Amino acid sequence: MNLEKTKKISSLLLKWISICILIGFFSGSASAFFLVSLEGVTQIRENNNWIIWLLPIGGLAIGLGYHYWGKSVVKGNNLLLEEYENPQKIIPLKMAPMVLFGTLITHLFGGSAGREGTAVQMGGAIADQFTKLFQIDASERKTILILGISAGFASIFGTPLAGALFALEVLYFSKINFKSIFLSFLVAYIAYFTVELYHIKHTYYAIPFLAESSFTTLFWVIIVSILFGLAAMLFSRSTHFWGYLFSKTISFPPLRPFVGGCFIALAVYFIGTTKYIGLGVPMIVDAFSTPNASYDFLLKILFTGFTLGAGFKGGEVTPLFFVGATLGSTLSLIVPLPIALLAGMGFVAVFSGATHTPIACTVMGMELFGIDSGIFIGIACLIAYFSSGSVGIYNSQIVKGAKYHLYQKLKRKNTDFL
């Protein structure tokens, strides 16, 4: 009897390790291709500023593609969240190439978007294809989706610990067993090392100086963390607002990114700079050493919300990094804390507030900036999480836990603005 049980456990272990290897390798390879391609189209755009005038055409191409061939995957990340909570059918594999090329078109012609959403969707779509191959039942399929999200996130940012935790936390730790936790970490590292095999370099960020431990420091950390949470709320609300406005005013979906592209191109022309389009990584890096203009984070929120609301493709996370880092950098002009520390705190805290994932964001901060910054990062992520409202960037995400109960009590007191 013990021998049969051992064989069964060994068979299951071999099965899931094999699944992790396959998902990690294919998702990591897809992310590597995406990162190289993204760098290429970004260079083309930066060397040819006139290309912004083709953004409406690129938007129309994306709109037509999703309208006629991609209706089943147009929800993007929200589809993954919905399938996890209420499994219906396997994510179509076409989600991966459609979001890949949609994002590359967005960045080539000058939309303001990120890359996390693309990697997560590719990872989720690739992972779900193994559901049939390995005869995964409905209950275990949730684990498959966790693995896809984990692999996509870990590979695109080079943060395997945060990637594994993000996949678990964004799904609200709902009905997740220890097997899923172990496998999420395993697939995250496999995907991460797969990208490393392709010699892909991730952006380096550093916080060279920390603040001294004192009540004064704690006071300022709390104040700026609340501001980071409010910025996260503004970002989420902005994206949803523009999406709602476009859907109500333009009935034919392919025309939405076309019209949106026209407005973005004109806006870039009139403000005379391209620093608010694309990923905005140079601005993020500079924010750690040079104070930003007070309006930089607001314009990034506007450009990104408008881009994604119009129907262009890409993620929200790198723009959230931009918003947080530049806001923190700006606050260094009036807050007596090191500029790099403020930028780093904002970098992950705004992300935490917009995705309701304070644990993953804290770990991500320590992976990127070092363990020594952990206490500051952790406080910022937690406070931003609680002060960012109940609406995040993912419509289909269900907010649970302490934050859910807090906002339910506040809503009963008629605080509708939350």
CSV table of C-alpha atoms in Angstrom, one decimal, residues 43-223:
chain,number,residue,atom,x,y,z
A,43,GLN,CA,14.7,52.4,-30.8
A,44,ILE,CA,12.9,52.8,-34.2
A,45,ARG,CA,10.4,55.2,-32.6
A,46,GLU,CA,13.0,57.2,-30.8
A,47,ASN,CA,15.1,57.6,-33.9
A,48,ASN,CA,12.1,58.6,-36.1
A,49,ASN,CA,9.8,61.0,-34.1
A,50,TRP,CA,7.6,61.5,-37.2
A,51,ILE,CA,6.3,57.9,-36.8
A,52,ILE,CA,3.9,59.1,-34.1
A,53,TRP,CA,1.6,60.3,-36.9
A,54,LEU,CA,1.1,56.7,-37.9
A,55,LEU,CA,-0.3,55.8,-34.4
A,56,PRO,CA,-3.9,56.1,-35.6
A,57,ILE,CA,-3.2,53.6,-38.4
A,58,GLY,CA,-1.5,51.3,-35.9
A,59,GLY,CA,-4.5,51.7,-33.6
A,60,LEU,CA,-6.9,50.8,-36.4
A,61,ALA,CA,-4.9,47.7,-37.2
A,62,ILE,CA,-5.1,46.6,-33.5
A,63,GLY,CA,-8.8,47.4,-33.3
A,64,LEU,CA,-9.7,45.5,-36.5
A,65,GLY,CA,-7.6,42.5,-35.4
A,66,TYR,CA,-9.3,42.1,-32.1
A,67,HIS,CA,-12.7,42.9,-33.5
A,68,TYR,CA,-12.7,40.3,-36.2
A,69,TRP,CA,-10.3,37.7,-34.8
A,70,GLY,CA,-9.7,38.3,-31.1
A,71,LYS,CA,-13.1,38.9,-29.5
A,72,SER,CA,-12.6,35.9,-27.3
A,73,VAL,CA,-9.3,37.3,-25.8
A,74,VAL,CA,-10.0,41.0,-25.9
A,75,LYS,CA,-10.5,41.1,-22.1
A,76,GLY,CA,-6.8,40.4,-21.6
A,77,ASN,CA,-5.7,40.0,-18.0
A,78,ASN,CA,-9.2,40.2,-16.8
A,79,LEU,CA,-10.0,37.1,-18.8
A,80,LEU,CA,-7.3,35.2,-16.8
A,81,LEU,CA,-8.8,36.5,-13.5
A,82,GLU,CA,-12.3,35.5,-14.6
A,83,GLU,CA,-11.2,32.0,-15.7
A,84,TYR,CA,-9.5,31.5,-12.4
A,85,GLU,CA,-12.5,32.5,-10.3
A,86,ASN,CA,-15.1,30.8,-12.6
A,87,PRO,CA,-13.4,28.3,-15.0
A,88,GLN,CA,-15.3,28.0,-18.3
A,89,LYS,CA,-13.0,27.1,-21.2
A,90,ILE,CA,-9.3,27.0,-22.0
A,91,ILE,CA,-7.7,30.4,-22.9
A,92,PRO,CA,-7.2,30.5,-26.7
A,93,LEU,CA,-3.6,30.3,-27.6
A,94,LYS,CA,-4.1,33.2,-30.0
A,95,MET,CA,-4.2,35.5,-27.0
A,96,ALA,CA,-0.3,35.3,-26.9
A,97,PRO,CA,0.5,36.4,-30.5
A,98,MET,CA,-2.3,39.0,-30.6
A,99,VAL,CA,-1.3,40.8,-27.4
A,100,LEU,CA,2.4,40.5,-28.4
A,101,PHE,CA,2.0,42.2,-31.8
A,102,GLY,CA,-0.7,44.6,-30.5
A,103,THR,CA,1.8,45.8,-27.8
A,104,LEU,CA,4.7,46.1,-30.3
A,105,ILE,CA,2.5,48.2,-32.6
A,106,THR,CA,1.4,50.4,-29.7
A,107,HIS,CA,5.1,51.0,-28.7
A,108,LEU,CA,6.3,51.4,-32.3
A,109,PHE,CA,4.0,54.2,-33.1
A,110,GLY,CA,4.0,56.0,-29.8
A,111,GLY,CA,1.3,54.8,-27.4
A,112,SER,CA,1.9,55.0,-23.6
A,113,ALA,CA,1.8,51.5,-22.2
A,114,GLY,CA,3.8,48.9,-20.3
A,115,ARG,CA,4.8,45.3,-20.8
A,116,GLU,CA,3.6,43.3,-17.8
A,117,GLY,CA,0.1,42.7,-19.2
A,118,THR,CA,1.6,41.3,-22.4
A,119,ALA,CA,3.9,38.9,-20.6
A,120,VAL,CA,1.2,37.7,-18.2
A,121,GLN,CA,-1.3,37.2,-21.0
A,122,MET,CA,1.3,35.2,-23.0
A,123,GLY,CA,2.2,33.2,-20.0
A,124,GLY,CA,-1.4,32.5,-19.1
A,125,ALA,CA,-2.4,31.5,-22.7
A,126,ILE,CA,0.7,29.3,-23.1
A,127,ALA,CA,0.2,27.6,-19.7
A,128,ASP,CA,-3.5,26.8,-20.3
A,129,GLN,CA,-2.7,24.8,-23.4
A,130,PHE,CA,-1.2,22.1,-21.2
A,131,THR,CA,-4.5,21.6,-19.5
A,132,LYS,CA,-5.6,19.2,-22.2
A,133,LEU,CA,-2.2,17.7,-22.8
A,134,PHE,CA,-1.8,16.6,-19.2
A,135,GLN,CA,-5.5,16.0,-18.7
A,136,ILE,CA,-5.8,18.6,-15.9
A,137,ASP,CA,-9.2,18.7,-14.2
A,138,ALA,CA,-11.1,21.9,-13.4
A,139,SER,CA,-9.8,22.2,-9.9
A,140,GLU,CA,-6.2,21.8,-10.9
A,141,ARG,CA,-6.6,24.2,-13.8
A,142,LYS,CA,-6.5,27.0,-11.4
A,143,THR,CA,-2.9,26.0,-10.6
A,144,ILE,CA,-2.1,26.1,-14.3
A,145,LEU,CA,-3.3,29.7,-14.5
A,146,ILE,CA,-1.2,30.6,-11.5
A,147,LEU,CA,1.8,29.1,-13.1
A,148,GLY,CA,1.3,31.1,-16.3
A,149,ILE,CA,0.9,34.4,-14.5
A,150,SER,CA,3.9,33.7,-12.3
A,151,ALA,CA,6.1,32.7,-15.3
A,152,GLY,CA,5.1,35.8,-17.3
A,153,PHE,CA,5.7,38.3,-14.5
A,154,ALA,CA,8.9,36.8,-13.3
A,155,SER,CA,10.5,36.6,-16.7
A,156,ILE,CA,9.5,40.1,-17.9
A,157,PHE,CA,10.9,42.0,-14.8
A,158,GLY,CA,13.6,39.6,-13.7
A,159,THR,CA,12.0,39.2,-10.3
A,160,PRO,CA,11.2,35.6,-9.6
A,161,LEU,CA,10.2,35.9,-6.0
A,162,ALA,CA,7.9,38.8,-6.7
A,163,GLY,CA,6.5,37.0,-9.8
A,164,ALA,CA,5.6,33.9,-7.8
A,165,LEU,CA,3.9,36.0,-5.1
A,166,PHE,CA,2.2,38.3,-7.5
A,167,ALA,CA,0.5,35.4,-9.2
A,168,LEU,CA,-0.8,34.1,-5.8
A,169,GLU,CA,-1.7,37.5,-4.4
A,170,VAL,CA,-3.4,39.0,-7.4
A,171,LEU,CA,-5.7,36.0,-7.3
A,172,TYR,CA,-6.5,36.9,-3.7
A,173,PHE,CA,-5.0,33.8,-2.2
A,174,SER,CA,-8.4,32.3,-2.9
A,175,LYS,CA,-8.6,28.5,-2.5
A,176,ILE,CA,-4.8,28.2,-3.1
A,177,ASN,CA,-3.1,25.2,-1.6
A,178,PHE,CA,0.6,24.6,-0.7
A,179,LYS,CA,1.2,22.8,-3.9
A,180,SER,CA,0.3,25.9,-5.9
A,181,ILE,CA,2.7,28.0,-3.8
A,182,PHE,CA,5.6,25.7,-4.3
A,183,LEU,CA,5.0,25.3,-8.0
A,184,SER,CA,4.5,29.1,-8.5
A,185,PHE,CA,8.0,29.7,-7.1
A,186,LEU,CA,9.4,26.8,-9.2
A,187,VAL,CA,8.0,28.0,-12.5
A,188,ALA,CA,9.0,31.6,-11.7
A,189,TYR,CA,12.6,30.7,-11.4
A,190,ILE,CA,12.5,28.5,-14.5
A,191,ALA,CA,11.1,31.3,-16.5
A,192,TYR,CA,13.6,33.8,-15.0
A,193,PHE,CA,16.6,31.6,-15.8
A,194,THR,CA,15.2,31.0,-19.3
A,195,VAL,CA,15.4,34.7,-20.0
A,196,GLU,CA,18.9,34.8,-18.6
A,197,LEU,CA,19.9,32.1,-21.0
A,198,TYR,CA,19.1,34.5,-23.8
A,199,HIS,CA,21.4,37.1,-22.2
A,200,ILE,CA,18.6,39.6,-21.8
A,201,LYS,CA,19.5,42.4,-19.4
A,202,HIS,CA,17.0,44.0,-17.1
A,203,THR,CA,17.1,47.7,-16.0
A,204,TYR,CA,19.2,48.3,-12.9
A,205,TYR,CA,17.9,50.5,-10.2
A,206,ALA,CA,19.7,51.5,-7.0
A,207,ILE,CA,19.0,53.2,-3.7
A,208,PRO,CA,22.5,54.1,-2.5
A,209,PHE,CA,21.4,56.0,0.7
A,210,LEU,CA,18.7,55.2,3.2
A,211,ALA,CA,17.1,57.5,5.8
A,212,GLU,CA,18.0,57.2,9.5
A,213,SER,CA,15.5,55.4,11.7
A,214,SER,CA,13.5,57.9,13.6
A,215,PHE,CA,9.9,59.0,14.3
A,216,THR,CA,10.4,61.9,11.9
A,217,THR,CA,11.4,59.6,9.2
A,218,LEU,CA,8.4,57.3,9.9
A,219,PHE,CA,6.1,60.3,9.8
A,220,TRP,CA,7.3,61.3,6.3
A,221,VAL,CA,7.2,57.8,5.1
A,222,ILE,CA,3.6,57.5,6.1
A,223,ILE,CA,2.7,60.8,4.5
